[in-house]
Amino acid sequence: MKMEDIAKLAQVSKSAVSLALSGKPGIGPETRERILQIARDQGYTLKAKSQPADRSGRSLLFLVFSNSGIVLEKYYQQPFFRELIHFIEERCRQKGYSLVFSSVDMESFDSDVQSIADENQTSGVILLGTNLDRHSVESLADKWPNLVVLDTCFETLPVHFLEINNVMGAYQAGTYLCDIGHREIGYVASDVRIHNFDARRRGFMASL
């Protein structure tokens, strides 16, 4: 897909698409977000370049492994992940980094990871770890020492993790139901088991 194709889908000029993809000023935030969302939907590789010219050589890789558990091929259309990506892009631009997106199917984990490592000489990697197990995260940390893992945590791995306080969130939800008088409370769980879901169950059961 070319910029001309994105422009047609977004009903904007090619120059507007260029401004959105490069992270430069000159278009409104709603237009920018619409263009970026269309680009993601169409599989276009986004590079959110920064404005300061003397820092434009710095880049970060946003890495996702899809089709394993809850993270699907079009994960970026889910509200939680869409918001997450939006603010990461904004912060990268503010700090003078470009952001390169790469999505890998779990079935081709080893070969695709090596290809990405060879092709992308980035300053660091932001990994969406929602659906990854300990072994997968550990192997990626060995390959990329400058790694930050989002949305999961394995406490005994020497890796930087950033996650939601899942236990507290579910604890507060259960406490609220009890406080307003409910005494027969159900718990609906996914048959997909990931770190987040197990933590939420612990918090919810603790509140009861």
Short mmCIF file of C-alpha atoms in Angstrom, two decimals:
data_model
loop_
_atom_site.label_atom_id
_atom_site.label_comp_id
_atom_site.label_asym_id
_atom_site.label_seq_id
_atom_site.Cartn_x
_atom_site.Cartn_y
_atom_site.Cartn_z
CA MET A 1 0.00 0.00 0.00
CA LYS A 2 1.25 3.49 -0.94
CA MET A 3 0.59 6.88 0.61
CA GLU A 4 -1.72 7.70 -2.31
CA ASP A 5 -3.93 4.74 -1.37
CA ILE A 6 -4.09 5.81 2.27
CA ALA A 7 -4.96 9.35 1.16
CA LYS A 8 -7.91 8.06 -0.89
CA LEU A 9 -9.23 5.95 1.99
CA ALA A 10 -8.88 8.82 4.47
CA GLN A 11 -10.21 11.37 1.94
CA VAL A 12 -7.25 13.67 2.50
CA SER A 13 -4.31 14.89 0.44
CA LYS A 14 -1.07 12.95 0.04
CA SER A 15 0.74 15.73 1.91
CA ALA A 16 -1.60 15.25 4.90
CA VAL A 17 -0.73 11.55 4.94
CA SER A 18 2.97 12.42 4.82
CA LEU A 19 2.58 14.78 7.79
CA ALA A 20 0.69 12.15 9.80
CA LEU A 21 3.16 9.34 9.12
CA SER A 22 6.19 11.51 9.84
CA GLY A 23 4.73 12.99 13.04
CA LYS A 24 5.04 16.56 11.80
CA PRO A 25 2.61 19.41 12.64
CA GLY A 26 0.17 20.85 10.11
CA ILE A 27 -2.93 18.67 10.51
CA GLY A 28 -5.50 18.27 13.27
CA PRO A 29 -5.30 15.45 15.85
CA GLU A 30 -8.50 13.76 14.61
CA THR A 31 -7.26 13.73 11.01
CA ARG A 32 -3.87 12.42 12.11
CA GLU A 33 -5.41 9.60 14.13
CA ARG A 34 -7.74 8.64 11.26
CA ILE A 35 -4.82 8.42 8.84
CA LEU A 36 -2.69 6.41 11.27
CA GLN A 37 -5.54 4.00 11.98
CA ILE A 38 -6.13 3.40 8.26
CA ALA A 39 -2.40 2.82 7.81
CA ARG A 40 -2.40 0.24 10.60
CA ASP A 41 -5.51 -1.48 9.25
CA GLN A 42 -3.88 -1.81 5.84
CA GLY A 43 -0.62 -3.19 7.21
CA TYR A 44 1.43 -0.10 6.39
CA THR A 45 4.70 0.13 8.37
CA LEU A 46 4.41 3.26 10.50
CA LYS A 47 7.40 5.42 11.30
CA ALA A 48 6.42 8.19 13.67
CA LYS A 49 9.41 10.46 12.98
CA SER A 50 10.29 13.23 15.36
CA GLN A 51 10.45 16.91 14.60
CA PRO A 52 13.98 17.72 15.85
CA ALA A 53 16.30 17.00 12.92
CA ASP A 54 19.34 16.33 15.06
CA ARG A 55 17.61 13.41 16.79
CA SER A 56 15.84 11.77 13.87
CA GLY A 57 18.24 8.83 13.68
CA ARG A 58 16.90 7.28 16.88
CA SER A 59 14.23 4.60 16.62
CA LEU A 60 12.35 2.08 18.73
CA LEU A 61 10.73 -1.15 17.62
CA PHE A 62 7.19 -1.97 18.78
CA LEU A 63 7.01 -5.77 18.55
CA VAL A 64 3.85 -7.90 18.72
CA PHE A 65 3.32 -11.66 18.46
CA SER A 66 -0.17 -12.36 17.15
CA ASN A 67 -2.50 -15.35 16.82
CA SER A 68 -1.64 -16.80 20.20
CA GLY A 69 -4.29 -16.38 22.88
CA ILE A 70 -5.93 -12.98 23.15
CA VAL A 71 -3.68 -10.99 20.79
CA LEU A 72 -5.11 -11.45 17.30
CA GLU A 73 -3.69 -10.43 13.92
CA LYS A 74 -5.64 -7.15 13.98
CA TYR A 75 -4.91 -6.47 17.64
CA TYR A 76 -4.60 -2.73 16.91
CA GLN A 77 -8.37 -2.54 16.32
CA GLN A 78 -9.10 -3.51 19.94
CA PRO A 79 -9.76 -0.41 22.08
CA PHE A 80 -7.18 -1.19 24.78
CA PHE A 81 -4.32 -1.80 22.35
CA ARG A 82 -5.36 1.12 20.11
CA GLU A 83 -5.15 3.55 23.03
CA LEU A 84 -1.87 2.06 24.18
CA ILE A 85 -0.26 2.45 20.75
CA HIS A 86 -1.57 5.98 20.33
CA PHE A 87 0.10 7.25 23.49
CA ILE A 88 3.34 5.36 22.84
CA GLU A 89 3.52 7.03 19.41
CA GLU A 90 2.93 10.45 20.95
CA ARG A 91 5.58 9.95 23.62
CA CYS A 92 8.13 8.72 21.09
CA ARG A 93 7.62 11.82 18.97
CA GLN A 94 8.02 14.05 22.01
CA LYS A 95 11.30 12.36 22.93
CA GLY A 96 12.71 12.44 19.41
CA TYR A 97 12.32 8.79 18.46
CA SER A 98 10.74 7.15 15.45
CA LEU A 99 8.55 4.11 16.15
CA VAL A 100 8.68 1.09 13.85
CA PHE A 101 5.94 -1.54 14.08
CA SER A 102 6.47 -5.24 13.49
CA SER A 103 3.98 -8.08 13.96
CA VAL A 104 5.00 -11.74 14.00
CA ASP A 105 2.85 -14.85 13.86
CA MET A 106 3.64 -17.14 16.79
CA GLU A 107 3.93 -20.12 14.44
CA SER A 108 7.09 -18.62 12.91
CA PHE A 109 8.53 -17.26 16.17
CA ASP A 110 12.22 -18.17 15.80
CA SER A 111 12.75 -17.42 12.12
CA ASP A 112 10.82 -14.13 12.14
CA VAL A 113 12.52 -12.88 15.31
CA GLN A 114 15.92 -13.41 13.72
CA SER A 115 14.82 -11.62 10.54
CA ILE A 116 13.53 -8.65 12.53
CA ALA A 117 16.74 -8.47 14.56
CA ASP A 118 18.81 -8.45 11.35
CA GLU A 119 16.67 -5.81 9.61
CA ASN A 120 15.98 -3.38 12.47
CA GLN A 121 18.97 -1.78 14.13
CA THR A 122 16.94 0.11 16.75
CA SER A 123 17.84 1.72 20.06
CA GLY A 124 15.46 -0.57 21.90
CA VAL A 125 12.38 -2.77 21.71
CA ILE A 126 8.92 -2.28 23.24
CA LEU A 127 7.34 -5.73 23.40
CA LEU A 128 3.61 -6.32 23.82
CA GLY A 129 3.84 -9.33 26.11
CA THR A 130 0.15 -9.93 26.83
CA ASN A 131 0.09 -13.44 25.40
CA LEU A 132 3.73 -14.51 25.89
CA ASP A 133 5.02 -17.07 28.36
CA ARG A 134 8.17 -16.82 30.45
CA HIS A 135 10.34 -18.76 28.02
CA SER A 136 9.38 -16.53 25.08
CA VAL A 137 10.09 -13.33 26.98
CA GLU A 138 13.41 -14.70 28.22
CA SER A 139 14.57 -15.64 24.72
CA LEU A 140 13.66 -12.19 23.38
CA ALA A 141 15.48 -10.48 26.26
CA ASP A 142 18.62 -12.41 25.33
CA LYS A 143 18.42 -11.05 21.79
CA TRP A 144 17.49 -7.45 22.71
CA PRO A 145 19.14 -6.21 25.93
CA ASN A 146 17.28 -2.86 25.68
CA LEU A 147 13.85 -4.42 26.08
CA VAL A 148 10.70 -3.19 27.85
CA VAL A 149 7.79 -5.63 28.11
CA LEU A 150 4.22 -4.33 28.36
CA ASP A 151 1.11 -5.91 29.85
CA THR A 152 2.64 -8.90 31.63
CA CYS A 153 5.24 -9.63 34.30
CA PHE A 154 7.51 -12.48 35.38
CA GLU A 155 9.02 -11.31 38.67
CA THR A 156 12.18 -13.42 38.55
CA LEU A 157 13.29 -12.39 35.06
CA PRO A 158 15.85 -9.54 34.92
CA VAL A 159 13.70 -7.62 32.42
CA HIS A 160 11.89 -4.27 32.59
CA PHE A 161 8.12 -4.89 32.82
CA LEU A 162 5.27 -2.37 32.77
CA GLU A 163 1.80 -3.63 33.58
CA ILE A 164 -1.60 -2.84 35.01
CA ASN A 165 -2.24 -3.57 38.69
CA ASN A 166 -4.61 -6.38 37.74
CA VAL A 167 -5.01 -7.69 41.29
CA MET A 168 -6.09 -4.30 42.65
CA GLY A 169 -8.46 -3.60 39.75
CA ALA A 170 -10.35 -6.85 40.24
CA TYR A 171 -10.25 -6.46 44.02
CA GLN A 172 -11.92 -3.05 43.73
CA ALA A 173 -14.57 -4.46 41.37
CA GLY A 174 -15.43 -7.29 43.75
CA THR A 175 -15.44 -4.98 46.78
CA TYR A 176 -17.83 -2.61 45.01
CA LEU A 177 -20.31 -5.42 44.33
CA CYS A 178 -20.16 -6.51 47.97
CA ASP A 179 -20.52 -2.95 49.28
CA ILE A 180 -23.75 -2.36 47.34
CA GLY A 181 -25.31 -5.47 48.83
CA HIS A 182 -24.72 -8.36 46.40
CA ARG A 183 -24.13 -11.73 48.06
CA GLU A 184 -24.38 -14.20 45.14
CA ILE A 185 -21.68 -13.08 42.73
CA GLY A 186 -20.58 -14.88 39.58
CA TYR A 187 -17.21 -14.90 37.86
CA VAL A 188 -17.01 -15.38 34.09
CA ALA A 189 -13.54 -16.38 32.89
CA SER A 190 -11.93 -16.90 29.51
CA ASP A 191 -10.65 -20.36 28.65
CA VAL A 192 -7.46 -18.62 27.50
CA ARG A 193 -5.17 -18.33 30.52
CA ILE A 194 -2.68 -15.47 30.64
CA HIS A 195 -0.89 -13.67 33.45
CA ASN A 196 -3.42 -10.80 33.53
CA PHE A 197 -6.44 -13.07 33.87
CA ASP A 198 -4.92 -15.13 36.68
CA ALA A 199 -3.97 -11.96 38.58
CA ARG A 200 -7.48 -10.54 38.21
CA ARG A 201 -9.01 -13.76 39.51
CA ARG A 202 -6.79 -13.59 42.60
CA GLY A 203 -7.85 -10.03 43.29
CA PHE A 204 -11.51 -10.78 42.76
CA MET A 205 -11.50 -13.83 45.04
CA ALA A 206 -9.60 -11.87 47.70
CA SER A 207 -12.35 -9.23 47.72
CA LEU A 208 -15.03 -11.84 48.35
#
